mmCIF file of C-alpha atoms and ligand atoms in Angstrom:
data_model
loop_
_atom_site.group_PDB
_atom_site.id
_atom_site.type_symbol
_atom_site.label_atom_id
_atom_site.label_comp_id
_atom_site.label_asym_id
_atom_site.label_seq_id
_atom_site.Cartn_x
_atom_site.Cartn_y
_atom_site.Cartn_z
ATOM 1 C CA MET I 1 113.365 89.286 94.727
ATOM 2 C CA ARG I 2 111.469 86.907 92.450
ATOM 3 C CA GLY I 3 107.783 86.572 93.331
ATOM 4 C CA TRP I 4 107.955 89.172 96.064
ATOM 5 C CA ALA I 5 105.508 92.038 96.380
ATOM 6 C CA ARG I 6 106.299 95.637 97.215
ATOM 7 C CA GLN I 7 104.337 98.241 99.140
ATOM 8 C CA VAL I 8 104.989 101.627 100.669
ATOM 9 C CA VAL I 9 103.947 101.890 104.297
ATOM 10 C CA GLU I 10 103.216 105.441 105.395
ATOM 11 C CA THR I 11 104.374 106.132 108.966
ATOM 12 C CA PRO I 12 104.548 109.240 111.180
ATOM 13 C CA CYS I 13 108.279 109.310 110.365
ATOM 14 C CA GLY I 14 107.905 109.038 106.612
ATOM 15 C CA PRO I 15 107.351 106.170 104.193
ATOM 16 C CA ILE I 16 108.941 102.763 104.669
ATOM 17 C CA LEU I 17 109.459 100.624 101.592
ATOM 18 C CA GLU I 18 108.552 97.006 102.199
ATOM 19 C CA GLU I 19 109.315 94.033 99.967
ATOM 20 C CA ALA I 20 108.444 90.459 100.895
ATOM 21 C CA PRO I 21 106.652 87.347 99.704
ATOM 22 C CA PRO I 22 102.989 88.431 99.497
ATOM 23 C CA ARG I 23 101.898 86.277 102.464
ATOM 24 C CA LEU I 24 104.415 88.072 104.703
ATOM 25 C CA LEU I 25 103.539 91.681 103.919
ATOM 26 C CA SER I 26 102.520 93.835 106.884
ATOM 27 C CA ASP I 27 98.810 94.569 107.142
ATOM 28 C CA HIS I 28 96.154 96.749 108.810
ATOM 29 C CA ALA I 29 97.264 95.639 112.281
ATOM 30 C CA THR I 30 100.803 96.898 111.689
ATOM 31 C CA ARG I 31 99.444 100.235 110.440
ATOM 32 C CA PHE I 32 97.150 100.511 113.455
ATOM 33 C CA MET I 33 100.172 100.094 115.728
ATOM 34 C CA LEU I 34 102.193 102.600 113.681
ATOM 35 C CA ASP I 35 99.447 105.193 114.121
ATOM 36 C CA HIS I 36 99.545 105.014 117.928
ATOM 37 C CA LEU I 37 102.959 103.799 119.091
ATOM 38 C CA ARG I 38 105.114 106.314 120.924
ATOM 39 C CA VAL I 39 108.889 105.918 120.849
ATOM 40 C CA ARG I 40 111.284 107.914 123.029
ATOM 41 C CA PRO I 41 114.666 109.048 121.723
ATOM 42 C CA GLY I 42 117.334 106.646 122.926
ATOM 43 C CA ASP I 43 114.999 103.711 123.545
ATOM 44 C CA ARG I 44 116.616 100.297 123.516
ATOM 45 C CA ALA I 45 113.855 98.443 121.747
ATOM 46 C CA ALA I 46 112.815 94.971 120.663
ATOM 47 C CA GLU I 47 110.078 93.542 118.514
ATOM 48 C CA PRO I 48 109.402 89.822 119.020
ATOM 49 C CA GLY I 49 107.627 88.369 115.969
ATOM 50 C CA CYS I 50 109.002 91.033 113.608
ATOM 51 C CA GLY I 51 107.707 89.595 110.323
ATOM 52 C CA SER I 52 109.028 91.570 107.361
ATOM 53 C CA GLY I 53 110.407 94.167 109.765
ATOM 54 C CA VAL I 54 108.305 97.288 109.205
ATOM 55 C CA LEU I 55 107.656 98.011 112.894
ATOM 56 C CA SER I 56 111.290 97.437 113.808
ATOM 57 C CA LEU I 57 112.432 99.782 111.037
ATOM 58 C CA TYR I 58 109.964 102.352 112.278
ATOM 59 C CA LEU I 59 111.418 102.085 115.797
ATOM 60 C CA GLU I 60 114.799 103.154 114.444
ATOM 61 C CA ARG I 61 113.273 105.959 112.373
ATOM 62 C CA ALA I 62 111.406 107.208 115.436
ATOM 63 C CA GLY I 63 114.554 107.496 117.529
ATOM 64 C CA ALA I 64 115.404 104.151 119.153
ATOM 65 C CA THR I 65 119.173 103.729 119.430
ATOM 66 C CA LEU I 66 119.144 99.941 119.266
ATOM 67 C CA VAL I 67 116.462 97.696 117.827
ATOM 68 C CA ALA I 68 116.302 93.905 117.816
ATOM 69 C CA GLY I 69 113.622 92.162 115.789
ATOM 70 C CA THR I 70 113.155 88.435 116.287
ATOM 71 C CA ASP I 71 111.229 85.751 114.470
ATOM 72 C CA LEU I 72 111.181 81.975 114.190
ATOM 73 C CA ASP I 73 110.572 81.919 110.439
ATOM 74 C CA PRO I 74 113.846 82.077 108.420
ATOM 75 C CA GLU I 75 112.012 83.347 105.308
ATOM 76 C CA VAL I 76 110.680 86.258 107.363
ATOM 77 C CA LEU I 77 114.181 87.172 108.493
ATOM 78 C CA VAL I 78 115.470 87.254 104.905
ATOM 79 C CA ALA I 79 112.731 89.772 104.073
ATOM 80 C CA ALA I 80 113.321 91.820 107.242
ATOM 81 C CA ARG I 81 117.087 92.124 106.577
ATOM 82 C CA HIS I 82 116.385 92.997 102.960
ATOM 83 C CA ASN I 83 114.006 95.755 104.096
ATOM 84 C CA ALA I 84 116.562 97.140 106.551
ATOM 85 C CA HIS I 85 118.992 97.465 103.643
ATOM 86 C CA LEU I 86 116.330 98.962 101.369
ATOM 87 C CA ASN I 87 115.505 101.650 103.942
ATOM 88 C CA ALA I 88 119.105 102.274 105.021
ATOM 89 C CA CYS I 89 118.368 101.303 108.618
ATOM 90 C CA THR I 90 121.651 100.427 110.288
ATOM 91 C CA ARG I 91 120.724 100.196 113.988
ATOM 92 C CA VAL I 92 118.271 97.314 113.592
ATOM 93 C CA ARG I 93 119.351 93.714 113.708
ATOM 94 C CA PHE I 94 117.087 90.793 112.959
ATOM 95 C CA VAL I 95 117.785 87.533 114.762
ATOM 96 C CA ARG I 96 116.214 84.114 114.777
ATOM 97 C CA GLY I 97 114.719 83.120 118.100
ATOM 98 C CA ALA I 98 111.588 82.609 120.158
ATOM 99 C CA LEU I 99 110.171 85.863 121.544
ATOM 100 C CA LEU I 100 113.028 87.681 123.336
ATOM 101 C CA GLU I 101 115.276 84.669 124.016
ATOM 102 C CA ALA I 102 117.918 85.822 121.502
ATOM 103 C CA VAL I 103 117.943 89.455 122.671
ATOM 104 C CA ALA I 104 120.510 90.520 125.259
ATOM 105 C CA GLY I 105 120.491 93.406 127.692
ATOM 106 C CA PRO I 106 117.885 95.564 129.406
ATOM 107 C CA LEU I 107 115.126 97.127 127.303
ATOM 108 C CA ASP I 108 113.157 100.378 127.386
ATOM 109 C CA LEU I 109 110.548 99.384 124.838
ATOM 110 C CA ILE I 110 108.998 96.164 123.561
ATOM 111 C CA VAL I 111 106.516 96.267 120.699
ATOM 112 C CA ALA I 112 104.567 93.102 120.020
ATOM 113 C CA LEU I 113 102.089 92.154 117.361
ATOM 114 C CA LEU I 114 102.216 88.412 117.880
ATOM 115 C CA PRO I 115 100.002 85.550 116.713
ATOM 116 C CA HIS I 116 96.997 85.347 119.062
ATOM 117 C CA LYS I 117 94.045 83.993 117.147
ATOM 118 C CA PRO I 118 92.628 81.133 119.200
ATOM 119 C CA GLY I 119 91.760 77.916 117.416
ATOM 120 C CA PRO I 120 90.668 74.328 118.023
ATOM 121 C CA ARG I 121 93.965 73.084 116.540
ATOM 122 C CA PRO I 122 97.207 74.699 115.300
ATOM 123 C CA PHE I 123 97.076 76.493 111.953
ATOM 124 C CA SER I 124 99.256 79.249 110.425
ATOM 125 C CA SER I 125 102.239 80.105 112.639
ATOM 126 C CA ARG I 126 101.633 83.737 111.623
ATOM 127 C CA PHE I 127 98.260 83.803 113.377
ATOM 128 C CA TYR I 128 97.630 80.836 115.707
ATOM 129 C CA GLY I 129 97.893 81.672 119.377
ATOM 130 C CA GLY I 130 96.798 78.464 121.130
ATOM 131 C CA PRO I 131 93.414 77.333 122.494
ATOM 132 C CA ASP I 132 92.601 80.749 124.004
ATOM 133 C CA GLY I 133 95.043 82.906 122.024
ATOM 134 C CA THR I 134 97.463 83.459 124.920
ATOM 135 C CA ASP I 135 100.158 80.812 124.223
ATOM 136 C CA LEU I 136 102.707 83.445 123.156
ATOM 137 C CA LEU I 137 101.335 86.449 125.025
ATOM 138 C CA LEU I 138 101.733 85.037 128.533
ATOM 139 C CA PRO I 139 105.406 84.042 128.061
ATOM 140 C CA LEU I 140 105.985 87.473 126.525
ATOM 141 C CA VAL I 141 104.549 89.163 129.612
ATOM 142 C CA ALA I 142 106.914 87.098 131.783
ATOM 143 C CA GLN I 143 109.881 88.115 129.614
ATOM 144 C CA ALA I 144 108.820 91.768 129.592
ATOM 145 C CA ARG I 145 108.607 91.701 133.388
ATOM 146 C CA SER I 146 112.240 90.637 133.677
ATOM 147 C CA ARG I 147 113.685 92.558 130.716
ATOM 148 C CA LEU I 148 112.112 96.009 130.884
ATOM 149 C CA VAL I 149 113.759 98.625 133.062
ATOM 150 C CA PRO I 150 111.473 100.459 135.550
ATOM 151 C CA GLY I 151 109.367 102.819 133.431
ATOM 152 C CA GLY I 152 110.004 100.666 130.342
ATOM 153 C CA ARG I 153 106.969 100.029 128.166
ATOM 154 C CA LEU I 154 105.375 97.074 126.457
ATOM 155 C CA TRP I 155 103.124 98.073 123.529
ATOM 156 C CA LEU I 156 100.849 95.172 122.778
ATOM 157 C CA TYR I 157 98.410 94.649 119.926
ATOM 158 C CA LEU I 158 95.587 92.558 121.304
ATOM 159 C CA ASN I 159 92.342 91.509 119.624
ATOM 160 C CA SER I 160 89.250 90.682 121.664
ATOM 161 C CA ILE I 161 89.224 87.187 120.116
ATOM 162 C CA ALA I 162 91.952 86.219 122.611
ATOM 163 C CA ASP I 163 91.361 85.843 126.335
ATOM 164 C CA ILE I 164 92.347 89.429 127.143
ATOM 165 C CA GLY I 165 91.394 88.967 130.802
ATOM 166 C CA ARG I 166 94.205 86.417 131.246
ATOM 167 C CA VAL I 167 96.753 88.734 129.637
ATOM 168 C CA LEU I 168 95.704 91.780 131.643
ATOM 169 C CA GLY I 169 95.656 89.636 134.795
ATOM 170 C CA ALA I 170 99.263 88.579 134.131
ATOM 171 C CA LEU I 171 100.315 92.198 133.574
ATOM 172 C CA GLU I 172 98.452 93.700 136.504
ATOM 173 C CA PRO I 173 100.880 92.994 139.398
ATOM 174 C CA ASP I 174 103.923 94.595 137.756
ATOM 175 C CA PHE I 175 102.640 96.965 135.090
ATOM 176 C CA ALA I 176 100.430 100.044 134.872
ATOM 177 C CA VAL I 177 98.255 99.281 131.857
ATOM 178 C CA SER I 178 96.518 101.822 129.596
ATOM 179 C CA LEU I 179 94.310 101.206 126.599
ATOM 180 C CA ARG I 180 95.755 103.450 123.861
ATOM 181 C CA ALA I 181 93.503 102.646 120.918
ATOM 182 C CA GLU I 182 90.533 100.525 119.922
ATOM 183 C CA LYS I 183 88.677 99.908 116.664
ATOM 184 C CA ARG I 184 86.223 97.448 115.217
ATOM 185 C CA ARG I 185 87.946 94.916 113.016
ATOM 186 C CA TYR I 186 85.319 93.602 110.593
ATOM 187 C CA TYR I 187 85.770 90.158 109.150
ATOM 188 C CA GLN I 188 84.073 87.688 106.858
ATOM 189 C CA GLN I 189 83.446 84.306 108.423
ATOM 190 C CA ALA I 190 84.768 82.674 105.217
ATOM 191 C CA GLU I 191 88.029 84.628 105.630
ATOM 192 C CA MET I 192 88.587 83.138 109.097
ATOM 193 C CA ASP I 193 87.361 79.639 108.264
ATOM 194 C CA ALA I 194 89.867 79.631 105.386
ATOM 195 C CA LEU I 195 92.616 79.900 108.023
ATOM 196 C CA CYS I 196 91.236 76.920 109.922
ATOM 197 C CA PRO I 197 87.936 75.167 109.129
ATOM 198 C CA GLY I 198 85.505 75.625 112.015
ATOM 199 C CA LEU I 199 87.329 78.641 113.416
ATOM 200 C CA CYS I 200 84.241 80.856 113.705
ATOM 201 C CA ASP I 201 82.236 78.122 115.454
ATOM 202 C CA TYR I 202 85.128 77.710 117.866
ATOM 203 C CA TRP I 203 85.181 81.444 118.565
ATOM 204 C CA GLN I 204 81.425 81.353 119.217
ATOM 205 C CA SER I 205 82.028 78.642 121.822
ATOM 206 C CA LEU I 206 84.671 80.811 123.526
ATOM 207 C CA GLN I 207 82.304 83.773 123.460
ATOM 208 C CA ALA I 208 79.550 81.650 125.036
ATOM 209 C CA ARG I 209 81.986 80.905 127.886
ATOM 210 C CA GLY I 210 82.646 84.629 128.321
ATOM 211 C CA LEU I 211 86.316 84.319 127.341
ATOM 212 C CA ILE I 212 86.379 86.484 124.215
ATOM 213 C CA GLU I 213 84.368 89.354 122.739
ATOM 214 C CA LEU I 214 82.748 89.224 119.298
ATOM 215 C CA GLY I 215 80.197 91.654 117.922
ATOM 216 C CA ARG I 216 77.860 92.192 115.019
ATOM 217 C CA ASP I 217 76.337 95.398 113.667
ATOM 218 C CA ALA I 218 74.864 96.602 110.378
ATOM 219 C CA ALA I 219 78.304 96.447 108.767
ATOM 220 C CA GLY I 220 78.912 92.806 109.721
ATOM 221 C CA HIS I 221 80.800 90.608 112.172
ATOM 222 C CA TYR I 222 83.629 92.216 114.088
ATOM 223 C CA PHE I 223 85.997 91.863 116.994
ATOM 224 C CA LEU I 224 87.801 94.672 118.777
ATOM 225 C CA ALA I 225 91.398 95.435 117.867
ATOM 226 C CA ARG I 226 93.133 97.087 120.792
ATOM 227 C CA ILE I 227 96.516 98.547 121.564
ATOM 228 C CA TYR I 228 97.681 98.532 125.171
ATOM 229 C CA GLU I 229 100.665 100.258 126.701
ATOM 230 C CA ALA I 230 101.945 98.513 129.832
ATOM 231 C CA SER I 231 104.541 100.438 131.859
ATOM 232 C CA ARG I 232 106.871 98.453 134.122
ATOM 233 C CA ARG I 233 106.549 99.621 137.711
HETATM 234 C C1 SAM D 301 101.118 88.502 112.755
HETATM 235 S S1 SAM D 301 102.791 88.356 112.281
HETATM 236 C C2 SAM D 301 103.310 90.008 112.675
HETATM 237 C C3 SAM D 301 104.523 90.446 111.949
HETATM 238 C C4 SAM D 301 104.975 91.883 112.220
HETATM 239 N N1 SAM D 301 105.051 92.164 113.640
HETATM 240 C C5 SAM D 301 104.114 92.887 111.503
HETATM 241 O O1 SAM D 301 103.605 93.802 112.157
HETATM 242 O O2 SAM D 301 103.953 92.776 110.285
HETATM 243 C C6 SAM D 301 103.466 87.413 113.638
HETATM 244 C C7 SAM D 301 104.909 86.964 113.480
HETATM 245 O O3 SAM D 301 105.293 86.279 114.677
HETATM 246 C C8 SAM D 301 106.183 85.229 114.309
HETATM 247 N N2 SAM D 301 106.249 84.252 115.425
HETATM 248 C C9 SAM D 301 105.412 83.228 115.710
HETATM 249 N N3 SAM D 301 105.786 82.618 116.843
HETATM 250 C C10 SAM D 301 106.907 83.254 117.284
HETATM 251 C C11 SAM D 301 107.778 83.088 118.401
HETATM 252 N N4 SAM D 301 107.554 82.138 119.332
HETATM 253 N N5 SAM D 301 108.821 83.925 118.531
HETATM 254 C C12 SAM D 301 109.060 84.905 117.621
HETATM 255 N N6 SAM D 301 108.263 85.102 116.542
HETATM 256 C C13 SAM D 301 107.220 84.291 116.373
HETATM 257 C C14 SAM D 301 105.604 84.692 113.010
HETATM 258 O O4 SAM D 301 106.578 83.967 112.275
HETATM 259 C C15 SAM D 301 105.163 86.003 112.322
HETATM 260 O O5 SAM D 301 106.203 86.521 111.505
#
């Protein structure tokens, strides 16, 4: 497609070819999830906030029998459907809708890499997650509670710039939660302030209130990128 970029995403189940407008291409966070996610054969799976579809396509490759990817952005869905065709994935469907509202039936697996950067005001719908980063994560937890079968799993990508305590608190009554992976995600302050002027100052104010976790070492500023697996009791 005109103006689109192409990349090959290496996964444990072989390469996935991805084409999309450059701003929609999957990134390090998607690859981090791909490196750790465990799929069981026969899973009925969903990915709210599917973007260009790489994680959803991987779910099919890894053995899920049904996969539903959802997104609110119509341009994203064009790219995701294109990528399903490109990779000959026939068990994935991409639908427009908020979180899991457009997905029917019980689920065994939900994989979510949703916007959760907190900010003083809304910015990119790809990244903004509300004043403390939990605007989408808390409704997702509520949906996962009602949609996952007992033993079903929610795999959640969660950076320490969001109020993780609120998310884990919402999961705690109904899910057994395990931290599956963690790494330092280094960033330039200019990179974040380009998303929303004043973003880093805002994060410092959240850190001062003990709501989020930022760090700094010899390599620079960082936050912690984490992957949690929450199993429905
Ligand atoms: C950070 S991107 C992640 C995309 C994809 N999961 C990946 O790994 O490349 C987040 C996506 O969530 C979508 N999104 C934002 N709010 C949403 C909502 N309420 N329901 C579904 N998708 C949403 C955005 O349009 C964007 O495509």
